[in-house]
Tab-separated table of C-alpha atoms in Angstrom:
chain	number	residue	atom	x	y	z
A	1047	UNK	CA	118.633	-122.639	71.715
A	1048	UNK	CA	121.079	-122.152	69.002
A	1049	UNK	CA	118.752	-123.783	66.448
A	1050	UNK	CA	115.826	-121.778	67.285
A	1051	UNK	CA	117.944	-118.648	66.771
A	1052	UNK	CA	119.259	-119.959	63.501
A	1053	UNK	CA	115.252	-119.641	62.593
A	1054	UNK	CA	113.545	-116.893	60.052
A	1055	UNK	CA	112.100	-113.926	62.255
A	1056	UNK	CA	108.700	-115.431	60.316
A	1057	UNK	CA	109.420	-118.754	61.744
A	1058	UNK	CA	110.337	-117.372	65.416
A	1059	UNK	CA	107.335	-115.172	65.330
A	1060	UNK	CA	104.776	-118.415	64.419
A	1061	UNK	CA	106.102	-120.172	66.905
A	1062	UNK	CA	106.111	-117.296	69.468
A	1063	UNK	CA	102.415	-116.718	68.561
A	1064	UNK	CA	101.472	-120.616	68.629
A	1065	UNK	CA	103.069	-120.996	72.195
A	1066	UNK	CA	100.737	-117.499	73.251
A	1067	UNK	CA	97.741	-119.171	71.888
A	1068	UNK	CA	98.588	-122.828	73.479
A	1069	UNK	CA	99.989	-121.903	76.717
A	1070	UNK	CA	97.850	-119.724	79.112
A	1071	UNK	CA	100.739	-118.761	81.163
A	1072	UNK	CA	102.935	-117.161	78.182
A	1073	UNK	CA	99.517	-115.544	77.767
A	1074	UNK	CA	99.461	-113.960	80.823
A	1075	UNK	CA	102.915	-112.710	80.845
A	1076	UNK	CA	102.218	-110.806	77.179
A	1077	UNK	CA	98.640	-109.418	78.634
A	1078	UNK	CA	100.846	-107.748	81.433
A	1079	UNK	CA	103.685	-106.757	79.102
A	1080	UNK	CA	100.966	-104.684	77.224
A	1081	UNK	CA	98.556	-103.570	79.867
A	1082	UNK	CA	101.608	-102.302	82.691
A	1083	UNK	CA	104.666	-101.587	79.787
A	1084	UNK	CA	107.712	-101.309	81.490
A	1085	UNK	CA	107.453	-103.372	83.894
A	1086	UNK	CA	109.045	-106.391	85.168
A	1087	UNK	CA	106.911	-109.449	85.455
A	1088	UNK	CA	107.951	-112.077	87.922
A	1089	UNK	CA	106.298	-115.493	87.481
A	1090	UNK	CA	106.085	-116.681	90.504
A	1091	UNK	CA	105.022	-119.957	91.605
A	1092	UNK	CA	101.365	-118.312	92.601
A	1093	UNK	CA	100.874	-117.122	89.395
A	1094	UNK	CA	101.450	-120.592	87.673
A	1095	UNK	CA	99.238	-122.018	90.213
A	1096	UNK	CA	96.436	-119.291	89.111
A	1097	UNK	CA	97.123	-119.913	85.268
A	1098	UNK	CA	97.118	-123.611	85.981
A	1099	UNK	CA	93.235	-123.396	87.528
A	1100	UNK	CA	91.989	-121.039	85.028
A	1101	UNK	CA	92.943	-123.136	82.661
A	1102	UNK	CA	91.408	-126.002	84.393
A	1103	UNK	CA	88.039	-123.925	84.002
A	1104	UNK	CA	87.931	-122.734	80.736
A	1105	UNK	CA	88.423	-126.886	79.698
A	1106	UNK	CA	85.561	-127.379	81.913
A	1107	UNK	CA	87.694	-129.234	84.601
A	1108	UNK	CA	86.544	-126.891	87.337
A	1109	UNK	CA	83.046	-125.487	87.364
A	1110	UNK	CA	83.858	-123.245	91.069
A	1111	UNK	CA	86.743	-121.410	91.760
A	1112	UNK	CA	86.963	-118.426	94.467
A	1113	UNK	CA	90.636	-117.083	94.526
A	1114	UNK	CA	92.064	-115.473	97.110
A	1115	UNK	CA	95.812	-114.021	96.801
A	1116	UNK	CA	96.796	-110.776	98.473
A	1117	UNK	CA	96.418	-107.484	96.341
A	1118	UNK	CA	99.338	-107.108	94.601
A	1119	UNK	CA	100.021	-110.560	93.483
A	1120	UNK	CA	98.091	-110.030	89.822
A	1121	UNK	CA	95.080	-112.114	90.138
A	1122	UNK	CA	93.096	-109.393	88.452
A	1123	UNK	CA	95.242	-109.120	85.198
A	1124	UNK	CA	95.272	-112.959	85.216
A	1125	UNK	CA	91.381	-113.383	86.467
A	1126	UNK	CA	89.771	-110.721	84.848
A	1127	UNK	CA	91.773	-109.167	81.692
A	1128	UNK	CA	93.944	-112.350	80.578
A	1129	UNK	CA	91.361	-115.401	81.381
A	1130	UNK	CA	88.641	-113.936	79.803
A	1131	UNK	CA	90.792	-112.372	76.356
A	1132	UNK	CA	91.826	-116.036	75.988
A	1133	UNK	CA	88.838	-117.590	76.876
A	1134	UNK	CA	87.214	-115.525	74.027
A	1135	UNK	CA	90.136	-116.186	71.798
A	1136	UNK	CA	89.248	-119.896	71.853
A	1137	UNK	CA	85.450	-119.474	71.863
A	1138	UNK	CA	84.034	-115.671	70.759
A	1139	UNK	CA	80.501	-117.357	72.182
A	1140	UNK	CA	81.319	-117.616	75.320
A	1141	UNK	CA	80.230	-114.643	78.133
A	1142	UNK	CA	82.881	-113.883	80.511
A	1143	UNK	CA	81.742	-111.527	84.016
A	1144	UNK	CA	84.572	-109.787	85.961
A	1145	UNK	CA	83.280	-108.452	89.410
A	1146	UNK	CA	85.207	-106.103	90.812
A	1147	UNK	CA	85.127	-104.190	94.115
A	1148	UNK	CA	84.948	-100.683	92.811
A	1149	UNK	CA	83.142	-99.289	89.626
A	1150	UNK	CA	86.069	-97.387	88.791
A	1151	UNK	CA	88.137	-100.817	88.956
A	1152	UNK	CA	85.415	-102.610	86.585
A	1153	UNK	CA	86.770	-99.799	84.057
A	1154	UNK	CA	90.216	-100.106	84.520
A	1155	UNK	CA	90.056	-103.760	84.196
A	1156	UNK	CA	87.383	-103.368	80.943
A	1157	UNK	CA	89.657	-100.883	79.417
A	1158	UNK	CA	92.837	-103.396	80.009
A	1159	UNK	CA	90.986	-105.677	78.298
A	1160	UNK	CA	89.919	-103.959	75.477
A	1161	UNK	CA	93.977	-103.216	75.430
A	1162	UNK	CA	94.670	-106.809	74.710
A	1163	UNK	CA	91.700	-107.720	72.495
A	1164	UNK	CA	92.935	-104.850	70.237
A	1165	UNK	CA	96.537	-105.150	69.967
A	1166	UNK	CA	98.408	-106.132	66.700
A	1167	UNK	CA	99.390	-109.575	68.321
A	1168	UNK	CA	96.034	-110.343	69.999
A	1169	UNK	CA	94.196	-110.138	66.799
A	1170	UNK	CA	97.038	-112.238	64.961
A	1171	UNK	CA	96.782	-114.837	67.236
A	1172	UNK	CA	93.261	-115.053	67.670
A	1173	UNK	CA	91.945	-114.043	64.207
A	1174	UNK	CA	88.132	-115.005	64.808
A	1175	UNK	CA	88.202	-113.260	67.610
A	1176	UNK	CA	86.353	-109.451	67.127
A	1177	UNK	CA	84.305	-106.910	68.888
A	1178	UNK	CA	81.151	-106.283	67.887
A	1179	UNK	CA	80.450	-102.721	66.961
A	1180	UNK	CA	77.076	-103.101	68.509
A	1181	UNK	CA	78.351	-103.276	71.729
A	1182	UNK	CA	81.669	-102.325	72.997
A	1183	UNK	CA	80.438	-99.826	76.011
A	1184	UNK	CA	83.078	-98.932	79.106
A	1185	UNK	CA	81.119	-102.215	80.938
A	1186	UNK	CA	79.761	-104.236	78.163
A	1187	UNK	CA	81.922	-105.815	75.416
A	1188	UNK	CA	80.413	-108.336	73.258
A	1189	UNK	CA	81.778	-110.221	70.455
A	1190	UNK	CA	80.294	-110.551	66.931
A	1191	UNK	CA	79.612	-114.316	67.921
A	1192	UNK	CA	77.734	-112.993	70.374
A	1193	UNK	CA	79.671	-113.695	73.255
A	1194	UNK	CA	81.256	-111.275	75.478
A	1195	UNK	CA	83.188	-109.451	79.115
A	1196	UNK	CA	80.565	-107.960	81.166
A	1197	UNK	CA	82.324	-105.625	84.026
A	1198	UNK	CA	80.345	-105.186	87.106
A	1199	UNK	CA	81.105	-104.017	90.786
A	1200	UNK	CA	79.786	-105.608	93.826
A	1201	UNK	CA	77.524	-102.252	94.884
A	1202	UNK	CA	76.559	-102.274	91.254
A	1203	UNK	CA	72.627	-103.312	90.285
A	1204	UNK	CA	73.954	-106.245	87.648
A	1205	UNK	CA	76.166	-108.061	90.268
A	1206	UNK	CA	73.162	-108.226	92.472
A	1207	UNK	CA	70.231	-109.068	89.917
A	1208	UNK	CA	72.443	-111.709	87.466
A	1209	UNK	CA	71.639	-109.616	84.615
A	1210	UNK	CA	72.902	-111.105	81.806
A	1211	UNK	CA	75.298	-110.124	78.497
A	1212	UNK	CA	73.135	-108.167	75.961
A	1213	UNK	CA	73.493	-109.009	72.524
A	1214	UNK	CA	72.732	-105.593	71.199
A	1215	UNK	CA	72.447	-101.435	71.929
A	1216	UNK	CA	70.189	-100.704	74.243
């Protein structure tokens, strides 16, 4: 420990930003430090469990995946604000979409996304990572590499008819 504190602040804050693009976990735990400031984030064994198969699926490991945690225990900051911000931080083409139960959910969680994708240490870590101007709508995001975070609801039309990410303004 003593050696890493013996580091330049430049130095601590590479390494700091390699481990948050490496590690999906450390990820996690910095996408609830700025989407719920003030808080105290416990790591508990679930949510290493849930970072461990979300990881699994954005390698391609696991092509299903239904979760099922009580409310409360941070599935949707991990499932639908952290998993797909990294996801898109490793691959801007691919299309990420986050059902939720309630439109006014779908927002919350698009909004906490947009959060992440848009903070100082997001875009230093993920540097070919950007929005689109063309499309960055309270549901729709979409990256300039054309992929994207669609945020749908289960009563919603688009959950029901597979509509896909568009590209472009409507």
């Amino acid at each position: 420990m003593s050696k890493v504190l013996s580091l330049s602040p430049a130095v601590r804050r590479a390494v700091a930003d390699e481990l948050l693009r490496r590690e999906f976990v450390a990820f996690v735990r910095r996408t609830f430090e700025t989407v719920v400031p003030g808080e105290e984030l416990h790591l508990n064994w679930h949510i290493l469990a849930l970072a461990h198969v979300l990881e699994q699926v954005r390698q391609g490991k696991i092509k299903r995946l239904i979760i099922t945690v009580p409310p409360r225990h941070l599935k949707s900051i991990t499932a639908s604000v952290a998993f797909p911000a990294f996801g898109l931080g490793h691959d801007p083409s691919k299309k990420f979409v986050c059902l939720s139960y309630s439109g006014d959910l779908a927002v919350k969680h698009a909004a906490d996304f947009r959060a992440v994708t848009n903070s100082e240490w997001y875009r230093r870590i993920f540097p070919a990572m950007r929005i689109s101007p063309e499309k960055n709508t309270e549901f729709e995001t979409v990256t300039t590499r054309r992929g994207g975070r669609l945020a749908t609801s289960v009563g919603d039309s688009a959950s029901r008819t597979g509509r896909p990410l568009e590209s472009t303004s409507a």
